PDB file of C-alpha atoms in Angstrom:
ATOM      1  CA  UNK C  18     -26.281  21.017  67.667  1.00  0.00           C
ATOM      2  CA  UNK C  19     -26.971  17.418  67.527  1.00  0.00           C
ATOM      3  CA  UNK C  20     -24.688  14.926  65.489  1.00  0.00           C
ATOM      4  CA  UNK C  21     -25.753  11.530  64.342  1.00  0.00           C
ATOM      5  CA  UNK C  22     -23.814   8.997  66.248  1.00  0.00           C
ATOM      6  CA  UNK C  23     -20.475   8.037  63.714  1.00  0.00           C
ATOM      7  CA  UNK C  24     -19.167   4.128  64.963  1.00  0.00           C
ATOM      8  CA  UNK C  25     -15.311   5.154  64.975  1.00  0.00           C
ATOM      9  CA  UNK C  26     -14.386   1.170  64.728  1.00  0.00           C
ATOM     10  CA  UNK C  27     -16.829   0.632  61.994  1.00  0.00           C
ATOM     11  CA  UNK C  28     -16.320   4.036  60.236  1.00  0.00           C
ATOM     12  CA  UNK C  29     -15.930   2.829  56.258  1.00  0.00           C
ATOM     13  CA  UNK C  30     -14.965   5.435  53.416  1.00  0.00           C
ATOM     14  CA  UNK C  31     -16.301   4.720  50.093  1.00  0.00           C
ATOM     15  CA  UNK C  32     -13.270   4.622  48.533  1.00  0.00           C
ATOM     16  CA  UNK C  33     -10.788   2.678  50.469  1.00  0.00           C
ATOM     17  CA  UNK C  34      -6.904   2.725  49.471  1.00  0.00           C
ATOM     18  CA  UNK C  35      -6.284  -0.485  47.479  1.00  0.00           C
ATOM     19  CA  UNK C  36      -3.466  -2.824  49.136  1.00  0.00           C
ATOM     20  CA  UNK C  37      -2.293  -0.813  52.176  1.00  0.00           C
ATOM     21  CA  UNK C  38      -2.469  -1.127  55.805  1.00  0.00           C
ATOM     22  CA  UNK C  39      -4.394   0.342  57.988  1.00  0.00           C
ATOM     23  CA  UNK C  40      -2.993   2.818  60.261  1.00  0.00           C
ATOM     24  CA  UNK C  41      -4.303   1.044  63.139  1.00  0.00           C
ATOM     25  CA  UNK C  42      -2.540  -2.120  61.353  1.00  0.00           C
ATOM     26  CA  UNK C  43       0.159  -0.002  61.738  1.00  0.00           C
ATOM     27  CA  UNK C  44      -0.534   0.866  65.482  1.00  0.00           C
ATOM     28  CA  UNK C  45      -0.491  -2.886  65.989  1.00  0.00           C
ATOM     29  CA  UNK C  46      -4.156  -3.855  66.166  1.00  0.00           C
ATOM     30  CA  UNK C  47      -4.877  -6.289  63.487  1.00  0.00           C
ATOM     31  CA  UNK C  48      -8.789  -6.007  62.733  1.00  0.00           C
ATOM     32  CA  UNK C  49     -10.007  -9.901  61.980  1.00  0.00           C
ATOM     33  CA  UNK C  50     -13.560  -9.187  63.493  1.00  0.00           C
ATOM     34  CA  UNK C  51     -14.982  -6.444  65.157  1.00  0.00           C
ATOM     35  CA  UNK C  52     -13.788  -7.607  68.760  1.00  0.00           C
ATOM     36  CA  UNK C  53      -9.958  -7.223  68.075  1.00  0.00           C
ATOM     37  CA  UNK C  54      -9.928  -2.999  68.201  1.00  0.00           C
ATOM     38  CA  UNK C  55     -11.513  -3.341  71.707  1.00  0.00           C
ATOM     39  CA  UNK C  56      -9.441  -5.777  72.545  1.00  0.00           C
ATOM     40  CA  UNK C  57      -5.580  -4.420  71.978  1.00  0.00           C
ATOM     41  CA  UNK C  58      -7.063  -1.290  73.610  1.00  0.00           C
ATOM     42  CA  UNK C  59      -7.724  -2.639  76.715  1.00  0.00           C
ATOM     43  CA  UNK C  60      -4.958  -4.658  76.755  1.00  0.00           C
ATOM     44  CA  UNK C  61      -2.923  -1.455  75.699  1.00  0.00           C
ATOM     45  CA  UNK C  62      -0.926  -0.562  72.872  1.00  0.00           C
ATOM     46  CA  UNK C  63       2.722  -0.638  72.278  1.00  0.00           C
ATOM     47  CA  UNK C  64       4.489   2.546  72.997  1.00  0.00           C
ATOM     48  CA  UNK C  65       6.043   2.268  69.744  1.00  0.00           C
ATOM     49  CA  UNK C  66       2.087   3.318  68.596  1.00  0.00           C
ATOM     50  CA  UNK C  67       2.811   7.000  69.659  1.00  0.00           C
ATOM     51  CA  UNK C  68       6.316   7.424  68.308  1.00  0.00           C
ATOM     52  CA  UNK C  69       4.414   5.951  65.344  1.00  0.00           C
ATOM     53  CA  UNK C  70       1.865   8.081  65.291  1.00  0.00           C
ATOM     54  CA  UNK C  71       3.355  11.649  65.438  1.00  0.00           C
ATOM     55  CA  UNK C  72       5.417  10.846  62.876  1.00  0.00           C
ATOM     56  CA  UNK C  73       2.485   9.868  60.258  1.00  0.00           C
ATOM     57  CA  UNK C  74       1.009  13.311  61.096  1.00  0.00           C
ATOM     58  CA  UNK C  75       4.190  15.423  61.272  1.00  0.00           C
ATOM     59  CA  UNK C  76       4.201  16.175  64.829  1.00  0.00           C
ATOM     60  CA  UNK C  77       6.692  16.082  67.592  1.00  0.00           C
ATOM     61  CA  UNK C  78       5.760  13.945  70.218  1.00  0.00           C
ATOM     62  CA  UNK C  79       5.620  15.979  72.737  1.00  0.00           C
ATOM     63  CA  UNK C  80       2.727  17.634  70.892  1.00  0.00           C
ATOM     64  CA  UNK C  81       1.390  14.184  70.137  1.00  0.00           C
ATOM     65  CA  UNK C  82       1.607  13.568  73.974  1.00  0.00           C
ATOM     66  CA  UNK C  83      -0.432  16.979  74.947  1.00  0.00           C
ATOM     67  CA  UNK C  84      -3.260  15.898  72.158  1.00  0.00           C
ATOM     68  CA  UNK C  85      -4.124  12.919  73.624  1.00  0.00           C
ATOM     69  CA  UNK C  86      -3.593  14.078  77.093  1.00  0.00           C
ATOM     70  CA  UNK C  87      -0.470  11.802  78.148  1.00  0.00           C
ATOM     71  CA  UNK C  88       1.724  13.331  80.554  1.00  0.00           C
ATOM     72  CA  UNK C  89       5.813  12.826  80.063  1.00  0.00           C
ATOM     73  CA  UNK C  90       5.602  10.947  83.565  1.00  0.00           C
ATOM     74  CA  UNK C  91       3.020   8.845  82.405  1.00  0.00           C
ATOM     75  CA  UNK C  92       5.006   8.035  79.156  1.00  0.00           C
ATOM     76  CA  UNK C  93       7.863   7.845  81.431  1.00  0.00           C
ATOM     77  CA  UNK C  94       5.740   5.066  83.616  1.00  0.00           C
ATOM     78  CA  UNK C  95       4.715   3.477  80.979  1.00  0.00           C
ATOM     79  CA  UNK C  96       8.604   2.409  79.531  1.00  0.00           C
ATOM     80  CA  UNK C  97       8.757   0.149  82.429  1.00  0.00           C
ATOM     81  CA  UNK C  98       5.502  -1.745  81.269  1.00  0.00           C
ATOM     82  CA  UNK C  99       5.874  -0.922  77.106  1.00  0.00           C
ATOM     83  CA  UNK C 100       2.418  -0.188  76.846  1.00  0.00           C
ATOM     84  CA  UNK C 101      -0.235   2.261  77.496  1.00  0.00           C
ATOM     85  CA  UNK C 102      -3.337   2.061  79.797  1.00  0.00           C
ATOM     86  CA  UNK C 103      -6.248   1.364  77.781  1.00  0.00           C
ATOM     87  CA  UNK C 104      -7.731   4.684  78.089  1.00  0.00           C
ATOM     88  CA  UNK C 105      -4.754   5.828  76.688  1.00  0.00           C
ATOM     89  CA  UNK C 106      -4.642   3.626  74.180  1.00  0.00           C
ATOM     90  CA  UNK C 107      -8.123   4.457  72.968  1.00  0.00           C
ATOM     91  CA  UNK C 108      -7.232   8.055  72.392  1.00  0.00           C
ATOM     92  CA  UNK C 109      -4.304   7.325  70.428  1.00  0.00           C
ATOM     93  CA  UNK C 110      -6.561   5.132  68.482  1.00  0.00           C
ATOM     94  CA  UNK C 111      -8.781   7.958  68.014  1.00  0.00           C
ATOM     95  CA  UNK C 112      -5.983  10.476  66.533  1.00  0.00           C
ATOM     96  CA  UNK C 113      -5.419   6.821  63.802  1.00  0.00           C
ATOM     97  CA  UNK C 114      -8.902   6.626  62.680  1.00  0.00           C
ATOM     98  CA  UNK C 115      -9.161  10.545  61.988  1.00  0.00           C
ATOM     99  CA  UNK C 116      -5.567  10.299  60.292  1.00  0.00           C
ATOM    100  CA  UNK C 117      -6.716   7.446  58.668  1.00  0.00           C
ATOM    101  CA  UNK C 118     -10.226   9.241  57.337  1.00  0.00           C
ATOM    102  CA  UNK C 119      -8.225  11.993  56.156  1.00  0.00           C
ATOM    103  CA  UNK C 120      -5.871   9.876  54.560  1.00  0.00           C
ATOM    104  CA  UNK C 121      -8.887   8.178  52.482  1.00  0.00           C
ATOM    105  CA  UNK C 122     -10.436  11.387  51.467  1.00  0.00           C
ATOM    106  CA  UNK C 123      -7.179  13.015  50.138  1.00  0.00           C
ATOM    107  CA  UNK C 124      -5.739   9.468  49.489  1.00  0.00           C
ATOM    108  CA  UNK C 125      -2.316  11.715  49.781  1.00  0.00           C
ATOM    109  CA  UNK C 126      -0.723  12.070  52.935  1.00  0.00           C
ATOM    110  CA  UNK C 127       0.718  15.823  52.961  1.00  0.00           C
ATOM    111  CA  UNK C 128      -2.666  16.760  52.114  1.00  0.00           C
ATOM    112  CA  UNK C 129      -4.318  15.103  54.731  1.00  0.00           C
ATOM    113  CA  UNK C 130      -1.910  16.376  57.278  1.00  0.00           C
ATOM    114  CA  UNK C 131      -2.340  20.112  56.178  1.00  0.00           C
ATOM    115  CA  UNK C 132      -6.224  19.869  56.479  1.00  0.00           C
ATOM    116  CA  UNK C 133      -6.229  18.328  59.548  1.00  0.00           C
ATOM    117  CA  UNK C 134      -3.434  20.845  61.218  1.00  0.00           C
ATOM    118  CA  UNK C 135      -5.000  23.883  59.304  1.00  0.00           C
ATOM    119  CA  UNK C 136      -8.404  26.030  60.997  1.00  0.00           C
ATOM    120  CA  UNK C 137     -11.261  25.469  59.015  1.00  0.00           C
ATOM    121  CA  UNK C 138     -14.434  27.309  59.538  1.00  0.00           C
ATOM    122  CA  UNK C 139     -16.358  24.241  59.852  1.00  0.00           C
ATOM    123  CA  UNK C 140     -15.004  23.895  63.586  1.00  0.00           C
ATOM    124  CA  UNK C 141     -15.181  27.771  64.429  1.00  0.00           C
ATOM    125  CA  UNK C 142     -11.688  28.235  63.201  1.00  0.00           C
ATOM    126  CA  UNK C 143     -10.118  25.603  64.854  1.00  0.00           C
ATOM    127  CA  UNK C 144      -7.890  22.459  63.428  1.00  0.00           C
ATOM    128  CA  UNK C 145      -9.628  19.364  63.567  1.00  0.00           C
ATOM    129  CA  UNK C 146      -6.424  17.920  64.903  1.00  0.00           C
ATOM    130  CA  UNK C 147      -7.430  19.789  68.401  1.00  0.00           C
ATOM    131  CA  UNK C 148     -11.293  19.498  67.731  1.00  0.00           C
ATOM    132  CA  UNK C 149     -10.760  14.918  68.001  1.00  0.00           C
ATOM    133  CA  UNK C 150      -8.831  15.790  71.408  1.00  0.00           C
ATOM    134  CA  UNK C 151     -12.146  14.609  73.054  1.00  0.00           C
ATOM    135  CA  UNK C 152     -14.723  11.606  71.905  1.00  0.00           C
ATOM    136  CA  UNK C 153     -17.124  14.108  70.642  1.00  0.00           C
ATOM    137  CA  UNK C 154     -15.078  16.046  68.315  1.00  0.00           C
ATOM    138  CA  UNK C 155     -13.103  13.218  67.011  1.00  0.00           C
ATOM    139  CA  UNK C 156     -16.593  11.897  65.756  1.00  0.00           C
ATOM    140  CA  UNK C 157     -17.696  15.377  64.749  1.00  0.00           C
ATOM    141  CA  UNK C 158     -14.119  15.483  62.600  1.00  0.00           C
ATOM    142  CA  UNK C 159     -15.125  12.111  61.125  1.00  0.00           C
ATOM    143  CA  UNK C 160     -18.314  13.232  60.173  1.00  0.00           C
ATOM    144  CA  UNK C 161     -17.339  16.135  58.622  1.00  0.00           C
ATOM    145  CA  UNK C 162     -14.820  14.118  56.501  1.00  0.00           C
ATOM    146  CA  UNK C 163     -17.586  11.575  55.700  1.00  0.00           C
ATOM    147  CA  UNK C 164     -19.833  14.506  54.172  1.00  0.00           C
ATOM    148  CA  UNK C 165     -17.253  15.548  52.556  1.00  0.00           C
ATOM    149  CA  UNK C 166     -15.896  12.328  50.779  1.00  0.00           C
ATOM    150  CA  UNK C 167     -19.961  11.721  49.637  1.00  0.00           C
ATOM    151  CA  UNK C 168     -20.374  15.209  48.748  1.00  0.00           C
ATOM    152  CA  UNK C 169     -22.859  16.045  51.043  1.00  0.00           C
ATOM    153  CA  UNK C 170     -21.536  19.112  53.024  1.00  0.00           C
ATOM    154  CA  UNK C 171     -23.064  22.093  51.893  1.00  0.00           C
TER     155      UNK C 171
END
């Protein structure tokens, strides 16, 4: 199986929301060009990000921890600095770009959190919520919600 490379930072639905921020607005990275994602992730973002985060898809965050592979000592570490490490930070990001693509498509946010939390066959019966725990699958999940918002998945 071989995917087309997706560009998570530059990944653009058709049909943006009008007037609302973006959820990695939201995280705290404010997008003026295409340097300031890298940026705020490798200088970390807030730990308010995660908190954030789980709540916008329904989770505790304790399962918001496990998904992006963040122990409870690690969170626990990170209090004293009130940030994450940037490869933490870019996984969190990941989980806001897929919420975010979801959010576009179904521009309704209980629908977007039931599709990504629910098994679909597309990903051998798995949620796409576990299938963007790595790189790969959070582009594969992207993908898949950019065939489906132009109507291309068959």
């Amino acid at each position: 199986l071989v995917l087309p490379e997706v560009n998570m930072q530059t990944y653009h639905p058709q049909s943006p929301l009008p007037q609302t921020l973006s959820i990695g607005e939201k995280l705290g990275v404010v997008v003026h060009s295409s340097q300031d994602v890298p940026r705020a992730l490798s200088q970390g973002l807030p730990l308010k990000s995660l908190t954030f985060l789980a709540e916008q898809l329904a989770v505790s965050q304790l399962e918001m921890l496990r998904l992006t592979d963040i122990s409870e000592a690690s969170l626990r570490r990170r209090r004293k600095t009130g940030h994450f490490l940037p490869q933490e930070s870019e996984r969190i990001y990941r989980y806001a770009e897929v919420f975010q693509a979801a959010l576009e498509l179904f521009e309704d946010e209980v629908a977007a959190r039931d599709w990504l939390k629910r098994p679909r066959g597309y990903f051998q019966d798995t949620a796409p919520l576990e299938v963007a725990r790595s790189e790969y699958g959070a582009r594969r999940v992207l993908l898949f919600i950019a065939q489906l918002e132009a109507g291309t998945y068959v």
